[in-house]
Short mmCIF file of N, CA and C in Angstrom, two decimals:
data_model
loop_
_atom_site.label_atom_id
_atom_site.label_comp_id
_atom_site.label_asym_id
_atom_site.label_seq_id
_atom_site.Cartn_x
_atom_site.Cartn_y
_atom_site.Cartn_z
N HIS A 16 98.71 105.49 68.27
CA HIS A 16 98.96 106.27 67.07
C HIS A 16 100.24 105.79 66.42
N VAL A 17 100.17 105.41 65.15
CA VAL A 17 101.33 104.87 64.43
C VAL A 17 102.05 105.97 63.70
N GLN A 18 103.35 105.96 63.81
CA GLN A 18 104.17 106.93 63.08
C GLN A 18 105.40 106.27 62.50
N LEU A 19 105.76 106.70 61.30
CA LEU A 19 107.03 106.31 60.68
C LEU A 19 107.81 107.60 60.45
N VAL A 20 109.04 107.62 60.94
CA VAL A 20 109.85 108.84 60.83
C VAL A 20 111.16 108.51 60.14
N GLU A 21 111.36 109.10 58.95
CA GLU A 21 112.60 108.88 58.21
C GLU A 21 113.67 109.88 58.63
N SER A 22 114.90 109.49 58.43
CA SER A 22 116.04 110.38 58.64
C SER A 22 117.19 109.89 57.78
N GLY A 23 118.20 110.75 57.62
CA GLY A 23 119.40 110.34 56.91
C GLY A 23 119.54 110.90 55.51
N GLY A 24 118.55 111.60 55.04
CA GLY A 24 118.66 112.19 53.71
C GLY A 24 119.66 113.33 53.70
N GLY A 25 119.97 113.80 52.51
CA GLY A 25 120.91 114.90 52.40
C GLY A 25 121.38 115.07 50.97
N SER A 26 122.44 115.86 50.82
CA SER A 26 123.02 116.12 49.50
C SER A 26 124.40 115.48 49.42
N VAL A 27 124.63 114.75 48.35
CA VAL A 27 125.92 114.09 48.15
C VAL A 27 126.32 114.21 46.70
N GLN A 28 127.60 114.00 46.45
CA GLN A 28 128.08 113.97 45.07
C GLN A 28 127.89 112.57 44.50
N ALA A 29 127.82 112.52 43.20
CA ALA A 29 127.68 111.24 42.52
C ALA A 29 128.80 110.29 42.96
N GLY A 30 128.41 109.05 43.20
CA GLY A 30 129.35 108.04 43.69
C GLY A 30 129.37 107.91 45.19
N GLY A 31 128.73 108.85 45.88
CA GLY A 31 128.72 108.85 47.33
C GLY A 31 127.69 107.90 47.91
N SER A 32 127.58 107.91 49.22
CA SER A 32 126.68 107.01 49.94
C SER A 32 125.85 107.77 50.96
N LEU A 33 124.67 107.25 51.21
CA LEU A 33 123.80 107.71 52.28
C LEU A 33 123.12 106.50 52.89
N ARG A 34 122.75 106.63 54.16
CA ARG A 34 121.99 105.58 54.83
C ARG A 34 120.73 106.21 55.40
N LEU A 35 119.59 105.76 54.88
CA LEU A 35 118.31 106.24 55.37
C LEU A 35 117.82 105.32 56.49
N SER A 36 117.20 105.93 57.49
CA SER A 36 116.62 105.18 58.58
C SER A 36 115.14 105.52 58.69
N CYS A 37 114.37 104.55 59.17
CA CYS A 37 112.94 104.76 59.36
C CYS A 37 112.56 104.13 60.69
N ALA A 38 112.23 104.97 61.65
CA ALA A 38 111.85 104.48 62.97
C ALA A 38 110.33 104.40 63.07
N SER A 39 109.88 103.30 63.64
CA SER A 39 108.44 103.06 63.73
C SER A 39 107.97 103.13 65.17
N SER A 40 106.84 103.75 65.39
CA SER A 40 106.22 103.75 66.71
C SER A 40 104.87 103.06 66.60
N GLY A 41 104.29 102.73 67.69
CA GLY A 41 103.02 102.05 67.66
C GLY A 41 103.20 100.61 67.22
N ASN A 42 102.21 100.05 66.59
CA ASN A 42 102.24 98.64 66.22
C ASN A 42 102.47 98.45 64.72
N SER A 43 103.00 99.45 64.04
CA SER A 43 103.12 99.37 62.59
C SER A 43 104.11 98.30 62.15
N PHE A 44 105.08 98.00 63.00
CA PHE A 44 106.13 97.07 62.58
C PHE A 44 105.65 95.63 62.55
N SER A 45 104.42 95.37 62.96
CA SER A 45 103.89 94.01 62.89
C SER A 45 103.45 93.66 61.47
N ARG A 46 103.41 94.67 60.57
CA ARG A 46 103.04 94.37 59.18
C ARG A 46 104.09 93.49 58.54
N ASN A 47 103.70 92.75 57.50
CA ASN A 47 104.59 91.78 56.88
C ASN A 47 105.66 92.39 56.00
N TYR A 48 105.40 93.57 55.46
CA TYR A 48 106.31 94.15 54.48
C TYR A 48 106.72 95.56 54.89
N MET A 49 107.99 95.82 54.71
CA MET A 49 108.54 97.15 54.93
C MET A 49 109.25 97.56 53.66
N ALA A 50 109.05 98.77 53.23
CA ALA A 50 109.57 99.17 51.93
C ALA A 50 110.02 100.61 51.90
N TRP A 51 110.81 100.90 50.88
CA TRP A 51 111.22 102.26 50.57
C TRP A 51 110.71 102.61 49.18
N PHE A 52 110.16 103.79 49.05
CA PHE A 52 109.70 104.33 47.79
C PHE A 52 110.39 105.67 47.56
N ARG A 53 110.33 106.14 46.33
CA ARG A 53 110.86 107.47 46.06
C ARG A 53 110.01 108.16 45.00
N GLN A 54 110.04 109.46 45.03
CA GLN A 54 109.31 110.24 44.04
C GLN A 54 110.14 111.46 43.67
N ALA A 55 110.49 111.52 42.40
CA ALA A 55 111.22 112.67 41.87
C ALA A 55 110.21 113.68 41.34
N PRO A 56 110.61 114.94 41.26
CA PRO A 56 109.70 115.98 40.75
C PRO A 56 109.17 115.62 39.37
N GLY A 57 107.87 115.71 39.21
CA GLY A 57 107.25 115.43 37.93
C GLY A 57 107.12 113.97 37.57
N LYS A 58 107.51 113.10 38.49
CA LYS A 58 107.44 111.66 38.22
C LYS A 58 106.54 110.97 39.24
N GLU A 59 106.08 109.78 38.90
CA GLU A 59 105.25 109.01 39.81
C GLU A 59 106.12 108.37 40.90
N ARG A 60 105.48 108.09 42.03
CA ARG A 60 106.18 107.39 43.10
C ARG A 60 106.51 105.97 42.63
N GLU A 61 107.70 105.50 42.96
CA GLU A 61 108.11 104.17 42.54
C GLU A 61 108.72 103.41 43.70
N GLY A 62 108.57 102.11 43.66
CA GLY A 62 109.17 101.26 44.67
C GLY A 62 110.66 101.15 44.46
N VAL A 63 111.42 101.22 45.54
CA VAL A 63 112.87 101.11 45.49
C VAL A 63 113.32 99.75 46.02
N ALA A 64 112.83 99.39 47.19
CA ALA A 64 113.21 98.12 47.81
C ALA A 64 112.15 97.72 48.80
N ILE A 65 111.98 96.41 48.98
CA ILE A 65 110.99 95.91 49.93
C ILE A 65 111.57 94.69 50.62
N ILE A 66 111.22 94.52 51.89
CA ILE A 66 111.70 93.38 52.66
C ILE A 66 110.54 92.80 53.44
N ASN A 67 110.45 91.48 53.49
CA ASN A 67 109.34 90.88 54.24
C ASN A 67 109.81 90.46 55.63
N SER A 68 108.89 89.89 56.39
CA SER A 68 109.19 89.55 57.77
C SER A 68 110.26 88.47 57.90
N ASP A 69 110.47 87.70 56.81
CA ASP A 69 111.52 86.67 56.81
C ASP A 69 112.86 87.19 56.32
N GLY A 70 112.89 88.46 55.93
CA GLY A 70 114.13 89.05 55.45
C GLY A 70 114.36 88.91 53.96
N VAL A 71 113.37 88.42 53.23
CA VAL A 71 113.50 88.30 51.77
C VAL A 71 113.33 89.68 51.16
N THR A 72 114.22 90.01 50.24
CA THR A 72 114.24 91.37 49.68
C THR A 72 113.96 91.37 48.18
N THR A 73 113.45 92.48 47.72
CA THR A 73 113.23 92.73 46.30
C THR A 73 113.66 94.16 46.02
N TYR A 74 114.31 94.37 44.88
CA TYR A 74 114.80 95.69 44.52
C TYR A 74 114.33 96.09 43.13
N ALA A 75 114.17 97.38 42.95
CA ALA A 75 113.95 97.89 41.61
C ALA A 75 115.22 97.66 40.80
N ASP A 76 115.07 97.41 39.50
CA ASP A 76 116.23 97.14 38.66
C ASP A 76 117.24 98.29 38.70
N SER A 77 116.73 99.49 38.83
CA SER A 77 117.59 100.68 38.76
C SER A 77 118.53 100.80 39.97
N VAL A 78 118.25 100.07 41.05
CA VAL A 78 119.08 100.20 42.25
C VAL A 78 119.76 98.89 42.65
N LYS A 79 119.49 97.83 41.93
CA LYS A 79 120.10 96.53 42.26
C LYS A 79 121.61 96.63 42.27
N GLY A 80 122.21 96.06 43.30
CA GLY A 80 123.66 96.08 43.41
C GLY A 80 124.21 97.34 44.04
N ARG A 81 123.36 98.34 44.23
CA ARG A 81 123.81 99.61 44.83
C ARG A 81 123.12 99.90 46.16
N PHE A 82 121.86 99.51 46.27
CA PHE A 82 121.09 99.79 47.49
C PHE A 82 120.86 98.49 48.26
N THR A 83 120.79 98.61 49.58
CA THR A 83 120.50 97.46 50.44
C THR A 83 119.47 97.84 51.49
N ILE A 84 118.37 97.09 51.52
CA ILE A 84 117.35 97.32 52.53
C ILE A 84 117.57 96.34 53.67
N SER A 85 117.34 96.80 54.89
CA SER A 85 117.47 95.93 56.06
C SER A 85 116.50 96.40 57.13
N LYS A 86 116.36 95.59 58.16
CA LYS A 86 115.46 95.94 59.25
C LYS A 86 116.00 95.43 60.57
N ASP A 87 115.57 96.06 61.62
CA ASP A 87 115.94 95.65 62.97
C ASP A 87 114.64 95.58 63.77
N ASN A 88 114.16 94.36 63.97
CA ASN A 88 112.87 94.19 64.64
C ASN A 88 112.90 94.73 66.07
N ASP A 89 114.01 94.55 66.75
CA ASP A 89 114.09 95.02 68.14
C ASP A 89 113.97 96.53 68.24
N LYS A 90 114.52 97.22 67.25
CA LYS A 90 114.46 98.68 67.24
C LYS A 90 113.27 99.20 66.45
N GLN A 91 112.48 98.27 65.88
CA GLN A 91 111.35 98.65 65.03
C GLN A 91 111.78 99.68 64.00
N SER A 92 112.84 99.36 63.32
CA SER A 92 113.39 100.28 62.33
C SER A 92 113.75 99.54 61.05
N GLN A 93 113.73 100.27 59.96
CA GLN A 93 114.20 99.76 58.69
C GLN A 93 115.20 100.76 58.13
N TYR A 94 116.06 100.26 57.25
CA TYR A 94 117.15 101.08 56.74
C TYR A 94 117.29 100.89 55.23
N LEU A 95 117.88 101.88 54.60
CA LEU A 95 118.22 101.77 53.19
C LEU A 95 119.62 102.31 53.01
N GLN A 96 120.57 101.40 52.80
CA GLN A 96 121.95 101.79 52.52
C GLN A 96 122.06 102.05 51.03
N MET A 97 122.46 103.25 50.66
CA MET A 97 122.55 103.64 49.27
C MET A 97 124.00 103.96 48.93
N ASP A 98 124.58 103.15 48.07
CA ASP A 98 125.95 103.33 47.63
C ASP A 98 125.96 103.62 46.13
N GLY A 99 127.06 104.18 45.66
CA GLY A 99 127.16 104.46 44.23
C GLY A 99 126.04 105.35 43.73
N LEU A 100 125.70 106.36 44.51
CA LEU A 100 124.56 107.21 44.15
C LEU A 100 124.78 107.94 42.84
N LYS A 101 123.69 108.10 42.10
CA LYS A 101 123.70 108.77 40.80
C LYS A 101 122.73 109.95 40.83
N PRO A 102 122.92 110.93 39.96
CA PRO A 102 121.96 112.04 39.92
C PRO A 102 120.53 111.58 39.73
N GLY A 103 120.33 110.50 39.02
CA GLY A 103 119.00 109.95 38.80
C GLY A 103 118.35 109.41 40.05
N ASP A 104 119.12 109.28 41.14
CA ASP A 104 118.55 108.83 42.41
C ASP A 104 117.95 109.99 43.20
N THR A 105 118.12 111.20 42.72
CA THR A 105 117.57 112.37 43.41
C THR A 105 116.06 112.27 43.49
N ALA A 106 115.53 112.33 44.70
CA ALA A 106 114.09 112.20 44.92
C ALA A 106 113.78 112.37 46.40
N MET A 107 112.49 112.45 46.70
CA MET A 107 112.03 112.33 48.08
C MET A 107 111.85 110.85 48.35
N TYR A 108 112.42 110.37 49.42
CA TYR A 108 112.35 108.96 49.77
C TYR A 108 111.39 108.76 50.95
N TYR A 109 110.53 107.76 50.81
CA TYR A 109 109.52 107.47 51.82
C TYR A 109 109.65 106.03 52.29
N CYS A 110 109.51 105.80 53.58
CA CYS A 110 109.38 104.44 54.06
C CYS A 110 107.91 104.13 54.25
N ALA A 111 107.59 102.87 54.21
CA ALA A 111 106.21 102.44 54.35
C ALA A 111 106.17 101.02 54.90
N VAL A 112 105.07 100.69 55.53
CA VAL A 112 104.84 99.32 55.98
C VAL A 112 103.45 98.91 55.54
N GLY A 113 103.28 97.63 55.26
CA GLY A 113 101.99 97.14 54.80
C GLY A 113 101.89 95.64 54.91
N SER A 114 100.73 95.14 54.50
CA SER A 114 100.44 93.72 54.65
C SER A 114 100.41 92.96 53.34
N SER A 115 100.46 93.66 52.22
CA SER A 115 100.33 93.02 50.91
C SER A 115 101.47 93.43 50.00
N LEU A 116 102.24 92.43 49.53
CA LEU A 116 103.33 92.70 48.59
C LEU A 116 102.77 93.27 47.29
N LEU A 117 101.66 92.68 46.83
CA LEU A 117 101.06 93.10 45.57
C LEU A 117 100.65 94.57 45.63
N GLN A 118 99.95 94.91 46.70
CA GLN A 118 99.49 96.29 46.83
C GLN A 118 100.64 97.25 46.99
N MET A 119 101.61 96.89 47.78
CA MET A 119 102.72 97.82 48.03
C MET A 119 103.59 97.99 46.81
N TRP A 120 104.05 96.87 46.24
CA TRP A 120 105.08 96.96 45.19
C TRP A 120 104.51 97.40 43.86
N PHE A 121 103.31 96.95 43.54
CA PHE A 121 102.75 97.24 42.22
C PHE A 121 101.75 98.39 42.22
N HIS A 122 101.22 98.77 43.36
CA HIS A 122 100.22 99.82 43.41
C HIS A 122 100.55 100.92 44.41
N GLN A 123 101.69 100.80 45.06
CA GLN A 123 102.12 101.82 46.05
C GLN A 123 101.03 102.09 47.08
N ILE A 124 100.39 101.04 47.54
CA ILE A 124 99.38 101.15 48.59
C ILE A 124 99.95 100.51 49.85
N ALA A 125 100.04 101.30 50.91
CA ALA A 125 100.62 100.82 52.17
C ALA A 125 99.72 101.20 53.33
N ASP A 126 99.91 100.54 54.44
CA ASP A 126 99.13 100.84 55.63
C ASP A 126 99.59 102.14 56.29
N TYR A 127 100.90 102.36 56.28
CA TYR A 127 101.45 103.56 56.91
C TYR A 127 102.62 104.07 56.08
N TRP A 128 102.73 105.40 56.06
CA TRP A 128 103.79 106.07 55.32
C TRP A 128 104.54 107.03 56.24
N GLY A 129 105.82 107.19 55.96
CA GLY A 129 106.58 108.25 56.61
C GLY A 129 106.38 109.57 55.87
N GLN A 130 106.97 110.61 56.41
CA GLN A 130 106.77 111.95 55.84
C GLN A 130 107.75 112.25 54.70
N GLY A 131 108.76 111.43 54.56
CA GLY A 131 109.72 111.60 53.47
C GLY A 131 111.00 112.29 53.91
N THR A 132 112.08 111.94 53.23
CA THR A 132 113.37 112.59 53.44
C THR A 132 114.01 112.81 52.08
N GLN A 133 114.55 113.99 51.87
CA GLN A 133 115.06 114.37 50.55
C GLN A 133 116.47 113.85 50.34
N VAL A 134 116.70 113.27 49.19
CA VAL A 134 118.03 112.85 48.76
C VAL A 134 118.36 113.58 47.47
N THR A 135 119.48 114.28 47.46
CA THR A 135 119.90 115.03 46.28
C THR A 135 121.31 114.62 45.91
N VAL A 136 121.48 114.19 44.67
CA VAL A 136 122.78 113.73 44.19
C VAL A 136 123.20 114.61 43.03
N SER A 137 124.37 115.21 43.13
CA SER A 137 124.83 116.11 42.08
C SER A 137 126.13 115.64 41.46
#
């Protein structure tokens, strides 16, 4: 049984930082792509950052220079370091793993999803 469990969300003031973690169980970490998505109330889910098995990263324009995605294969975990947080970053954040960059980044289709962790910036 595959599970992705996020942690690290919370409430911070604008300009602050948070680090999200996503721990994977089962064989989900063998997928080629690991990503973070977010969904704000009344808005569609959007891709925030994605990293492939070689460590190549892609970021949404809105978070470039502020967020950093990383992974630890030994711990089967992925992380999202968020610095310079803005109120516009307020959302539920989800980690996901999948096999297709196209499906994940452009269609938000993944093999496995976490349950989400709330980030609130005031």
